Amino acid sequence: MTEENIRIMEQIYGVSMILIRGLFFGVFADLFINKESLSRSKNIVLSVIITIEGIVLFAIPYSTKGLYSIISLLTIIAVFYFYNQKILPHIIFVFFLWQNVFYVWHLINFAVFNSISDYVTAAIDYSREGAVENLWNWMFILMALQVVFLAVFLLLEYFVTRKICTVKYDMSWTEALYLSIFSAVSYIICYIIVEVMVVPLDKEVFVLLDEKQDLRFTLPILAVLIFIGEMSAIATWQRYRKLKEEDLRLQEQLQEQEFIRKKIEYTEKYHERIRTLRHDMAGKLMILKSFLEKDRIGDAKEFLGEMDIELSSEAMQYATNNPVTDAVINEVAAQAAGINCDFRADFLFPDDNGISALDMGIILNNLIDNALDGVLTVAEGDRYIRLIGEQKDNFYLIKIENSFDGKLKRGSDNSIISTKKMDSDADKHGLGLKSVMGIADKYLGAVDINSENKVFKVKVMLQKKN
């Protein structure tokens, strides 16, 4: 092995490091971002772009220290700003994690291979022929081992992270900041340490590990602690999201129970009105019979007219072909009338559409509750709610729109929350729409929310189950 060959190997070594890092960027991104948001092909393209940037900077015959991190971060931000802003928090966190795990390896690698290199160079007898070639051979072996060590170390870190990150949750900016701060700080610390490891002086090179031998043991311990801290932060976030989802499911169950209770109460009141009407009817029929027996036809007609008015006032305004949706829509119609809101519904719910009446009732209850909240923000003359439900082939489509003041309140996760709730209970806001989205997912459907010109519109599409 000659010195010229070693110079070529140094170039191959540098490119190999960049290739391995670029590959693992895509691998780590796949741990946190689902394929619906970032497909495998797009993930590969992004990894290739970042790798090419690193190789180009490596090939420049000038110092580009620190530029790789800056340029790759700007590339990621630019790409996802235009491609999919929703996963910007995920990808920025992945970037800092990717940088962090590399510098953790770099600290361990520097301490371990510096010690090995010192041992090798001290063991060579330079008085013998071929000593220099022997030194070049050892340098080649050490560089090859470092490449293998990087690949094995990143693979180990990947498996540890995958073990901890079991679910690909959505990530808010607050969560991304919480997770990225640790990576960013540890990255800066590692970067500073690496910078002071070898310092060129006027006539010599200052090597920190030569002066501070104890750092050969301290640096690997520091690197491991940094990695453990990062994994602990991810594990804490995963636990938090799991508890949050369990709380959401609990709230949905409570909401379902409350819906059933309200509908039972409404049905009981309606049946009580029917029983009262039947009881009164018996007495009125006796009166009518008396009029007819005495040939008081005029009085009988007048009495029948009054009875028709009473019967009409007790009848349900909307018939949807289902008792559950009948109860929901007619109750809302009464509530809307109480706040001087123009409510109109064109809703039919056939029995054979493969959608649970309870699920449909919860969807309607949540959507209409939100609509009733919304119309309270405008003047009485401007209040209206329109509801449409229709079957289209294998799908059932629900559309509801209402007037509101044009102001939307959003939670920390950018979800829309009710405008009349108390701020002290902000964590439970928006459960209505989230519940609707959960049911839509259950039926392989979708929810579309739109607001413009002070009109709030929600469309829910449910797919019929076989």
GROMACS .gro file of C-alpha atoms in nm:
model
  466
    1MET     CA    1   0.000   0.000   0.000
    2THR     CA    2   0.149   0.334  -0.107
    3GLU     CA    3   0.081   0.687   0.012
    4GLU     CA    4  -0.097   0.761  -0.316
    5ASN     CA    5  -0.328   0.466  -0.259
    6ILE     CA    6  -0.398   0.592   0.091
    7ARG     CA    7  -0.500   0.933  -0.048
    8ILE     CA    8  -0.745   0.755  -0.283
    9MET     CA    9  -0.873   0.550   0.012
   10GLU     CA   10  -0.932   0.870   0.210
   11GLN     CA   11  -1.158   0.994  -0.069
   12ILE     CA   12  -1.344   0.662  -0.081
   13TYR     CA   13  -1.368   0.670   0.299
   14GLY     CA   14  -1.525   1.020   0.295
   15VAL     CA   15  -1.774   0.932   0.021
   16SER     CA   16  -1.866   0.606   0.198
   17MET     CA   17  -1.944   0.796   0.516
   18ILE     CA   18  -2.173   1.034   0.328
   19LEU     CA   19  -2.349   0.746   0.147
   20ILE     CA   20  -2.416   0.562   0.473
   21ARG     CA   21  -2.546   0.879   0.641
   22GLY     CA   22  -2.771   0.958   0.344
   23LEU     CA   23  -2.913   0.606   0.347
   24PHE     CA   24  -2.992   0.620   0.717
   25PHE     CA   25  -3.167   0.957   0.686
   26GLY     CA   26  -3.439   0.785   0.485
   27VAL     CA   27  -3.441   0.491   0.727
   28PHE     CA   28  -3.497   0.717   1.028
   29ALA     CA   29  -3.761   0.921   0.843
   30ASP     CA   30  -3.953   0.599   0.778
   31LEU     CA   31  -3.970   0.539   1.155
   32PHE     CA   32  -4.169   0.855   1.224
   33ILE     CA   33  -4.359   0.938   0.902
   34ASN     CA   34  -4.623   0.706   0.757
   35LYS     CA   35  -4.619   0.610   0.391
   36GLU     CA   36  -4.940   0.803   0.322
   37SER     CA   37  -4.758   1.128   0.406
   38LEU     CA   38  -4.418   1.033   0.263
   39SER     CA   39  -4.411   0.743   0.018
   40ARG     CA   40  -4.107   0.518  -0.007
   41SER     CA   41  -4.015   0.655  -0.351
   42LYS     CA   42  -4.024   1.017  -0.228
   43ASN     CA   43  -3.827   0.917   0.081
   44ILE     CA   44  -3.557   0.760  -0.141
   45VAL     CA   45  -3.545   1.070  -0.364
   46LEU     CA   46  -3.500   1.294  -0.058
   47SER     CA   47  -3.220   1.072   0.077
   48VAL     CA   48  -3.048   1.077  -0.263
   49ILE     CA   49  -3.067   1.459  -0.282
   50ILE     CA   50  -2.914   1.497   0.065
   51THR     CA   51  -2.643   1.244  -0.021
   52ILE     CA   52  -2.555   1.422  -0.346
   53GLU     CA   53  -2.530   1.754  -0.159
   54GLY     CA   54  -2.285   1.594   0.085
   55ILE     CA   55  -2.071   1.445  -0.193
   56VAL     CA   56  -2.060   1.776  -0.383
   57LEU     CA   57  -1.950   1.963  -0.069
   58PHE     CA   58  -1.691   1.692   0.003
   59ALA     CA   59  -1.549   1.728  -0.349
   60ILE     CA   60  -1.499   2.105  -0.316
   61PRO     CA   61  -1.126   2.168  -0.252
   62TYR     CA   62  -1.201   2.423   0.020
   63SER     CA   63  -1.321   2.400   0.377
   64THR     CA   64  -1.699   2.343   0.387
   65LYS     CA   65  -1.717   2.266   0.757
   66GLY     CA   66  -2.072   2.301   0.888
   67LEU     CA   67  -2.221   2.371   0.543
   68TYR     CA   68  -2.357   2.018   0.500
   69SER     CA   69  -2.582   2.052   0.803
   70ILE     CA   70  -2.708   2.396   0.702
   71ILE     CA   71  -2.769   2.313   0.334
   72SER     CA   72  -2.940   1.981   0.407
   73LEU     CA   73  -3.168   2.147   0.665
   74LEU     CA   74  -3.263   2.426   0.423
   75THR     CA   75  -3.328   2.167   0.151
   76ILE     CA   76  -3.562   1.973   0.377
   77ILE     CA   77  -3.752   2.284   0.484
   78ALA     CA   78  -3.789   2.406   0.125
   79VAL     CA   79  -3.903   2.068  -0.010
   80PHE     CA   80  -4.167   2.004   0.256
   81TYR     CA   81  -4.287   2.364   0.267
   82PHE     CA   82  -4.411   2.319  -0.088
   83TYR     CA   83  -4.477   1.942  -0.080
   84ASN     CA   84  -4.653   1.881   0.252
   85GLN     CA   85  -4.637   2.135   0.534
   86LYS     CA   86  -4.822   1.898   0.766
   87ILE     CA   87  -4.513   1.678   0.808
   88LEU     CA   88  -4.263   1.964   0.842
   89PRO     CA   89  -4.247   1.911   1.224
   90HIS     CA   90  -4.176   1.539   1.169
   91ILE     CA   91  -3.900   1.589   0.913
   92ILE     CA   92  -3.722   1.865   1.106
   93PHE     CA   93  -3.719   1.645   1.416
   94VAL     CA   94  -3.585   1.354   1.206
   95PHE     CA   95  -3.311   1.582   1.070
   96PHE     CA   96  -3.185   1.674   1.418
   97LEU     CA   97  -3.211   1.312   1.535
   98TRP     CA   98  -3.013   1.205   1.227
   99GLN     CA   99  -2.742   1.460   1.304
  100ASN     CA  100  -2.741   1.365   1.669
  101VAL     CA  101  -2.690   0.991   1.617
  102PHE     CA  102  -2.404   1.060   1.375
  103TYR     CA  103  -2.218   1.282   1.621
  104VAL     CA  104  -2.277   1.031   1.901
  105TRP     CA  105  -2.101   0.777   1.679
  106HIS     CA  106  -1.831   1.034   1.596
  107LEU     CA  107  -1.741   1.087   1.964
  108ILE     CA  108  -1.715   0.713   2.030
  109ASN     CA  109  -1.530   0.653   1.704
  110PHE     CA  110  -1.277   0.929   1.771
  111ALA     CA  111  -1.195   0.803   2.120
  112VAL     CA  112  -1.175   0.434   2.024
  113PHE     CA  113  -0.985   0.461   1.696
  114ASN     CA  114  -0.753   0.730   1.826
  115SER     CA  115  -0.644   0.486   2.095
  116ILE     CA  116  -0.607   0.205   1.839
  117SER     CA  117  -0.414   0.433   1.603
  118ASP     CA  118  -0.174   0.537   1.880
  119TYR     CA  119  -0.114   0.172   1.969
  120VAL     CA  120  -0.051   0.073   1.607
  121THR     CA  121   0.191   0.358   1.529
  122ALA     CA  122   0.381   0.292   1.852
  123ALA     CA  123   0.409  -0.081   1.778
  124ILE     CA  124   0.569  -0.037   1.431
  125ASP     CA  125   0.946  -0.065   1.417
  126TYR     CA  126   1.039   0.217   1.181
  127SER     CA  127   1.401   0.097   1.155
  128ARG     CA  128   1.292  -0.203   0.952
  129GLU     CA  129   1.242  -0.203   0.579
  130GLY     CA  130   0.879  -0.165   0.470
  131ALA     CA  131   0.772   0.006   0.794
  132VAL     CA  132   0.605   0.293   0.609
  133GLU     CA  133   0.412   0.055   0.383
  134ASN     CA  134   0.308  -0.133   0.695
  135LEU     CA  135   0.179   0.193   0.841
  136TRP     CA  136  -0.022   0.264   0.523
  137ASN     CA  137  -0.171  -0.086   0.541
  138TRP     CA  138  -0.283  -0.027   0.900
  139MET     CA  139  -0.434   0.308   0.804
  140PHE     CA  140  -0.630   0.135   0.526
  141ILE     CA  141  -0.757  -0.128   0.771
  142LEU     CA  142  -0.856   0.135   1.028
  143MET     CA  143  -1.048   0.340   0.770
  144ALA     CA  144  -1.233   0.030   0.649
  145LEU     CA  145  -1.317  -0.062   1.009
  146GLN     CA  146  -1.453   0.287   1.074
  147VAL     CA  147  -1.686   0.261   0.774
  148VAL     CA  148  -1.813  -0.076   0.902
  149PHE     CA  149  -1.840   0.064   1.254
  150LEU     CA  150  -2.054   0.356   1.130
  151ALA     CA  151  -2.291   0.124   0.942
  152VAL     CA  152  -2.322  -0.117   1.239
  153PHE     CA  153  -2.362   0.165   1.492
  154LEU     CA  154  -2.633   0.345   1.292
  155LEU     CA  155  -2.810   0.014   1.237
  156LEU     CA  156  -2.803  -0.052   1.612
  157GLU     CA  157  -2.937   0.297   1.684
  158TYR     CA  158  -3.210   0.239   1.426
  159PHE     CA  159  -3.326  -0.084   1.592
  160VAL     CA  160  -3.325   0.078   1.937
  161THR     CA  161  -3.528   0.372   1.805
  162ARG     CA  162  -3.771   0.141   1.623
  163LYS     CA  163  -3.821  -0.056   1.945
  164ILE     CA  164  -3.915   0.265   2.127
  165CYS     CA  165  -4.108   0.435   1.845
  166THR     CA  166  -4.377   0.171   1.793
  167VAL     CA  167  -4.649   0.399   1.649
  168LYS     CA  168  -4.618   0.673   1.385
  169TYR     CA  169  -4.814   0.946   1.560
  170ASP     CA  170  -4.886   1.287   1.415
  171MET     CA  171  -4.649   1.551   1.550
  172SER     CA  172  -4.734   1.911   1.635
  173TRP     CA  173  -4.481   2.193   1.625
  174THR     CA  174  -4.475   2.199   2.006
  175GLU     CA  175  -4.387   1.829   2.018
  176ALA     CA  176  -4.127   1.867   1.741
  177LEU     CA  177  -3.965   2.155   1.933
  178TYR     CA  178  -3.960   1.952   2.255
  179LEU     CA  179  -3.795   1.656   2.082
  180SER     CA  180  -3.559   1.858   1.862
  181ILE     CA  181  -3.419   2.083   2.135
  182PHE     CA  182  -3.237   1.792   2.297
  183SER     CA  183  -3.096   1.675   1.964
  184ALA     CA  184  -2.993   2.027   1.864
  185VAL     CA  185  -2.817   2.096   2.196
  186SER     CA  186  -2.639   1.759   2.198
  187TYR     CA  187  -2.543   1.811   1.833
  188ILE     CA  188  -2.385   2.149   1.917
  189ILE     CA  189  -2.203   2.002   2.217
  190CYS     CA  190  -2.065   1.717   2.007
  191TYR     CA  191  -1.970   1.957   1.729
  192ILE     CA  192  -1.773   2.178   1.971
  193ILE     CA  193  -1.595   1.878   2.121
  194VAL     CA  194  -1.501   1.747   1.776
  195GLU     CA  195  -1.371   2.092   1.678
  196VAL     CA  196  -1.131   2.112   1.973
  197MET     CA  197  -1.010   1.752   1.939
  198VAL     CA  198  -0.747   1.841   1.680
  199VAL     CA  199  -0.626   2.203   1.659
  200PRO     CA  200  -0.355   2.297   1.404
  201LEU     CA  201  -0.090   2.526   1.556
  202ASP     CA  202   0.200   2.710   1.389
  203LYS     CA  203   0.455   2.429   1.409
  204GLU     CA  204   0.256   2.134   1.541
  205VAL     CA  205  -0.089   1.986   1.585
  206PHE     CA  206  -0.259   1.989   1.926
  207VAL     CA  207  -0.446   1.662   1.989
  208LEU     CA  208  -0.671   1.687   2.293
  209LEU     CA  209  -0.673   1.313   2.363
  210ASP     CA  210  -0.294   1.312   2.380
  211GLU     CA  211  -0.305   1.574   2.655
  212LYS     CA  212  -0.616   1.442   2.833
  213GLN     CA  213  -0.594   1.063   2.829
  214ASP     CA  214  -0.899   1.026   3.055
  215LEU     CA  215  -1.118   1.165   2.774
  216ARG     CA  216  -1.072   0.835   2.589
  217PHE     CA  217  -1.313   0.690   2.846
  218THR     CA  218  -1.519   1.001   2.921
  219LEU     CA  219  -1.621   1.078   2.560
  220PRO     CA  220  -1.783   0.737   2.487
  221ILE     CA  221  -1.973   0.762   2.817
  222LEU     CA  222  -2.089   1.114   2.723
  223ALA     CA  223  -2.198   0.991   2.379
  224VAL     CA  224  -2.397   0.701   2.527
  225LEU     CA  225  -2.567   0.934   2.779
  226ILE     CA  226  -2.663   1.173   2.497
  227PHE     CA  227  -2.815   0.885   2.303
  228ILE     CA  228  -3.000   0.754   2.610
  229GLY     CA  229  -3.135   1.104   2.675
  230GLU     CA  230  -3.264   1.131   2.318
  231MET     CA  231  -3.429   0.789   2.333
  232SER     CA  232  -3.585   0.878   2.671
  233ALA     CA  233  -3.736   1.193   2.518
  234ILE     CA  234  -3.883   0.989   2.230
  235ALA     CA  235  -4.017   0.725   2.471
  236THR     CA  236  -4.177   0.996   2.687
  237TRP     CA  237  -4.340   1.151   2.379
  238GLN     CA  238  -4.469   0.811   2.264
  239ARG     CA  239  -4.616   0.747   2.609
  240TYR     CA  240  -4.776   1.092   2.613
  241ARG     CA  241  -4.938   1.038   2.273
  242LYS     CA  242  -5.063   0.695   2.375
  243LEU     CA  243  -5.223   0.836   2.691
  244LYS     CA  244  -5.368   1.122   2.490
  245GLU     CA  245  -5.530   0.880   2.244
  246GLU     CA  246  -5.663   0.665   2.530
  247ASP     CA  247  -5.811   0.978   2.688
  248LEU     CA  248  -5.966   1.070   2.354
  249ARG     CA  249  -6.120   0.724   2.321
  250LEU     CA  250  -6.254   0.751   2.675
  251GLN     CA  251  -6.406   1.090   2.597
  252GLU     CA  252  -6.563   0.944   2.283
  253GLN     CA  253  -6.712   0.658   2.485
  254LEU     CA  254  -6.849   0.904   2.739
  255GLN     CA  255  -6.982   1.114   2.455
  256GLU     CA  256  -7.150   0.806   2.306
  257GLN     CA  257  -7.307   0.722   2.642
  258GLU     CA  258  -7.427   1.081   2.683
  259PHE     CA  259  -7.574   1.071   2.331
  260ILE     CA  260  -7.765   0.750   2.412
  261ARG     CA  261  -7.887   0.899   2.741
  262LYS     CA  262  -8.012   1.215   2.570
  263LYS     CA  263  -8.188   1.021   2.296
  264ILE     CA  264  -8.353   0.788   2.547
  265GLU     CA  265  -8.466   1.092   2.744
  266TYR     CA  266  -8.599   1.258   2.428
  267THR     CA  267  -8.778   0.938   2.322
  268GLU     CA  268  -8.934   0.897   2.666
  269LYS     CA  269  -9.060   1.257   2.656
  270TYR     CA  270  -9.199   1.203   2.307
  271HIS     CA  271  -9.374   0.881   2.411
  272GLU     CA  272  -9.510   1.059   2.718
  273ARG     CA  273  -9.661   1.321   2.489
  274ILE     CA  274  -9.814   1.044   2.279
  275ARG     CA  275  -9.963   0.878   2.589
  276THR     CA  276 -10.103   1.212   2.705
  277LEU     CA  277 -10.245   1.271   2.358
  278ARG     CA  278 -10.410   0.927   2.355
  279HIS     CA  279 -10.557   0.989   2.699
  280ASP     CA  280 -10.696   1.325   2.592
  281MET     CA  281 -10.820   1.173   2.267
  282ALA     CA  282 -11.052   0.936   2.452
  283GLY     CA  283 -11.229   1.228   2.620
  284LYS     CA  284 -11.248   1.429   2.300
  285LEU     CA  285 -11.396   1.138   2.109
  286MET     CA  286 -11.667   1.117   2.370
  287ILE     CA  287 -11.743   1.486   2.314
  288LEU     CA  288 -11.744   1.433   1.936
  289LYS     CA  289 -11.977   1.134   1.975
  290SER     CA  290 -12.210   1.349   2.183
  291PHE     CA  291 -12.219   1.620   1.912
  292LEU     CA  292 -12.300   1.364   1.645
  293GLU     CA  293 -12.571   1.194   1.851
  294LYS     CA  294 -12.743   1.530   1.892
  295ASP     CA  295 -12.702   1.619   1.522
  296ARG     CA  296 -12.479   1.916   1.610
  297ILE     CA  297 -12.281   1.880   1.286
  298GLY     CA  298 -12.144   2.235   1.290
  299ASP     CA  299 -12.005   2.195   1.641
  300ALA     CA  300 -11.858   1.856   1.544
  301LYS     CA  301 -11.677   2.007   1.242
  302GLU     CA  302 -11.538   2.293   1.448
  303PHE     CA  303 -11.423   2.050   1.717
  304LEU     CA  304 -11.254   1.826   1.458
  305GLY     CA  305 -11.069   2.126   1.317
  306GLU     CA  306 -10.928   2.208   1.659
  307MET     CA  307 -10.826   1.844   1.709
  308ASP     CA  308 -10.636   1.847   1.374
  309ILE     CA  309 -10.435   2.150   1.485
  310GLU     CA  310 -10.336   1.977   1.810
  311LEU     CA  311 -10.238   1.658   1.628
  312SER     CA  312 -10.024   1.852   1.381
  313SER     CA  313  -9.843   2.034   1.660
  314GLU     CA  314  -9.749   1.702   1.825
  315ALA     CA  315  -9.627   1.535   1.503
  316MET     CA  316  -9.259   1.500   1.412
  317GLN     CA  317  -9.149   1.758   1.158
  318TYR     CA  318  -8.892   1.531   0.991
  319ALA     CA  319  -8.915   1.161   0.908
  320THR     CA  320  -8.581   1.005   0.809
  321ASN     CA  321  -8.682   0.636   0.794
  322ASN     CA  322  -8.489   0.563   1.117
  323PRO     CA  323  -8.599   0.627   1.478
  324VAL     CA  324  -8.251   0.730   1.596
  325THR     CA  325  -8.195   0.992   1.326
  326ASP     CA  326  -8.560   1.097   1.361
  327ALA     CA  327  -8.499   1.176   1.727
  328VAL     CA  328  -8.175   1.366   1.661
  329ILE     CA  329  -8.300   1.583   1.376
  330ASN     CA  330  -8.640   1.664   1.526
  331GLU     CA  331  -8.484   1.754   1.860
  332VAL     CA  332  -8.240   1.986   1.683
  333ALA     CA  333  -8.524   2.140   1.484
  334ALA     CA  334  -8.691   2.228   1.813
  335GLN     CA  335  -8.365   2.371   1.955
  336ALA     CA  336  -8.308   2.576   1.640
  337ALA     CA  337  -8.658   2.719   1.661
  338GLY     CA  338  -8.586   2.818   2.021
  339ILE     CA  339  -8.293   3.040   1.913
  340ASN     CA  340  -8.468   3.178   1.602
  341CYS     CA  341  -8.248   2.978   1.365
  342ASP     CA  342  -8.378   2.873   1.023
  343PHE     CA  343  -8.323   2.495   1.022
  344ARG     CA  344  -8.390   2.282   0.715
  345ALA     CA  345  -8.309   1.916   0.659
  346ASP     CA  346  -8.331   1.685   0.359
  347PHE     CA  347  -8.217   1.363   0.522
  348LEU     CA  348  -8.310   1.001   0.452
  349PHE     CA  349  -8.131   0.714   0.621
  350PRO     CA  350  -8.220   0.375   0.464
  351ASP     CA  351  -8.193   0.062   0.674
  352ASP     CA  352  -7.981  -0.135   0.427
  353ASN     CA  353  -7.684   0.103   0.391
  354GLY     CA  354  -7.454  -0.096   0.621
  355ILE     CA  355  -7.395   0.200   0.857
  356SER     CA  356  -7.479   0.175   1.227
  357ALA     CA  357  -7.768   0.403   1.329
  358LEU     CA  358  -7.580   0.475   1.653
  359ASP     CA  359  -7.270   0.588   1.460
  360MET     CA  360  -7.487   0.803   1.234
  361GLY     CA  361  -7.661   0.951   1.537
  362ILE     CA  362  -7.328   1.045   1.696
  363ILE     CA  363  -7.210   1.207   1.371
  364LEU     CA  364  -7.530   1.411   1.339
  365ASN     CA  365  -7.530   1.503   1.707
  366ASN     CA  366  -7.171   1.634   1.693
  367LEU     CA  367  -7.210   1.817   1.362
  368ILE     CA  368  -7.537   1.982   1.459
  369ASP     CA  369  -7.412   2.073   1.808
  370ASN     CA  370  -7.119   2.253   1.645
  371ALA     CA  371  -7.358   2.421   1.400
  372LEU     CA  372  -7.579   2.540   1.688
  373ASP     CA  373  -7.269   2.683   1.858
  374GLY     CA  374  -7.174   2.859   1.534
  375VAL     CA  375  -7.507   3.028   1.463
  376LEU     CA  376  -7.510   3.180   1.812
  377THR     CA  377  -7.221   3.404   1.704
  378VAL     CA  378  -7.436   3.592   1.448
  379ALA     CA  379  -7.750   3.802   1.466
  380GLU     CA  380  -8.085   3.618   1.481
  381GLY     CA  381  -8.184   3.721   1.128
  382ASP     CA  382  -7.868   3.562   0.985
  383ARG     CA  383  -7.891   3.227   1.163
  384TYR     CA  384  -7.943   2.919   0.950
  385ILE     CA  385  -7.849   2.549   0.935
  386ARG     CA  386  -7.884   2.324   0.630
  387LEU     CA  387  -7.851   1.946   0.658
  388ILE     CA  388  -7.845   1.696   0.369
  389GLY     CA  389  -7.803   1.319   0.385
  390GLU     CA  390  -7.811   1.105   0.073
  391GLN     CA  391  -7.704   0.768  -0.059
  392LYS     CA  392  -7.475   0.767  -0.364
  393ASP     CA  393  -7.391   0.422  -0.498
  394ASN     CA  394  -7.184   0.254  -0.226
  395PHE     CA  395  -7.136   0.573  -0.025
  396TYR     CA  396  -7.347   0.778   0.214
  397LEU     CA  397  -7.284   1.154   0.205
  398ILE     CA  398  -7.367   1.396   0.486
  399LYS     CA  399  -7.345   1.770   0.423
  400ILE     CA  400  -7.412   2.041   0.678
  401GLU     CA  401  -7.354   2.415   0.661
  402ASN     CA  402  -7.431   2.699   0.898
  403SER     CA  403  -7.374   3.071   0.933
  404PHE     CA  404  -7.115   3.195   1.182
  405ASP     CA  405  -6.909   3.507   1.248
  406GLY     CA  406  -6.613   3.387   1.039
  407LYS     CA  407  -6.380   3.344   1.337
  408LEU     CA  408  -6.238   2.997   1.401
  409LYS     CA  409  -6.069   2.898   1.724
  410ARG     CA  410  -5.801   2.631   1.696
  411GLY     CA  411  -5.627   2.413   1.950
  412SER     CA  412  -5.255   2.339   1.990
  413ASP     CA  413  -5.279   2.063   1.727
  414ASN     CA  414  -5.450   2.304   1.480
  415SER     CA  415  -5.788   2.133   1.526
  416ILE     CA  416  -6.104   2.345   1.528
  417ILE     CA  417  -6.264   2.381   1.870
  418SER     CA  418  -6.594   2.514   1.990
  419THR     CA  419  -6.628   2.891   2.027
  420LYS     CA  420  -6.837   2.883   2.343
  421LYS     CA  421  -6.630   2.646   2.556
  422MET     CA  422  -6.434   2.762   2.856
  423ASP     CA  423  -6.058   2.807   2.810
  424SER     CA  424  -5.991   2.609   3.129
  425ASP     CA  425  -6.114   2.294   2.951
  426ALA     CA  426  -5.926   2.354   2.627
  427ASP     CA  427  -5.773   2.004   2.608
  428LYS     CA  428  -6.118   1.848   2.553
  429HIS     CA  429  -6.226   2.093   2.283
  430GLY     CA  430  -6.273   1.972   1.931
  431LEU     CA  431  -6.369   1.621   2.043
  432GLY     CA  432  -6.689   1.643   1.835
  433LEU     CA  433  -6.511   1.674   1.501
  434LYS     CA  434  -6.242   1.426   1.609
  435SER     CA  435  -6.516   1.178   1.695
  436VAL     CA  436  -6.672   1.232   1.352
  437MET     CA  437  -6.332   1.176   1.188
  438GLY     CA  438  -6.286   0.857   1.390
  439ILE     CA  439  -6.620   0.718   1.272
  440ALA     CA  440  -6.541   0.821   0.913
  441ASP     CA  441  -6.213   0.626   0.934
  442LYS     CA  442  -6.411   0.328   1.066
  443TYR     CA  443  -6.618   0.331   0.747
  444LEU     CA  444  -6.318   0.400   0.520
  445GLY     CA  445  -6.452   0.749   0.456
  446ALA     CA  446  -6.333   1.106   0.487
  447VAL     CA  447  -6.423   1.441   0.641
  448ASP     CA  448  -6.387   1.770   0.453
  449ILE     CA  449  -6.409   2.099   0.646
  450ASN     CA  450  -6.434   2.435   0.473
  451SER     CA  451  -6.513   2.787   0.591
  452GLU     CA  452  -6.548   3.097   0.377
  453ASN     CA  453  -6.769   3.405   0.359
  454LYS     CA  454  -6.891   3.338   0.716
  455VAL     CA  455  -7.030   2.998   0.616
  456PHE     CA  456  -6.899   2.683   0.786
  457LYS     CA  457  -6.934   2.363   0.581
  458VAL     CA  458  -6.862   2.002   0.672
  459LYS     CA  459  -6.891   1.704   0.437
  460VAL     CA  460  -6.869   1.348   0.568
  461MET     CA  461  -6.843   1.053   0.332
  462LEU     CA  462  -6.901   0.702   0.468
  463GLN     CA  463  -6.851   0.383   0.274
  464LYS     CA  464  -7.115   0.114   0.302
  465LYS     CA  465  -6.993  -0.199   0.483
  466ASN     CA  466  -7.069  -0.532   0.322
   0.00000   0.00000   0.00000
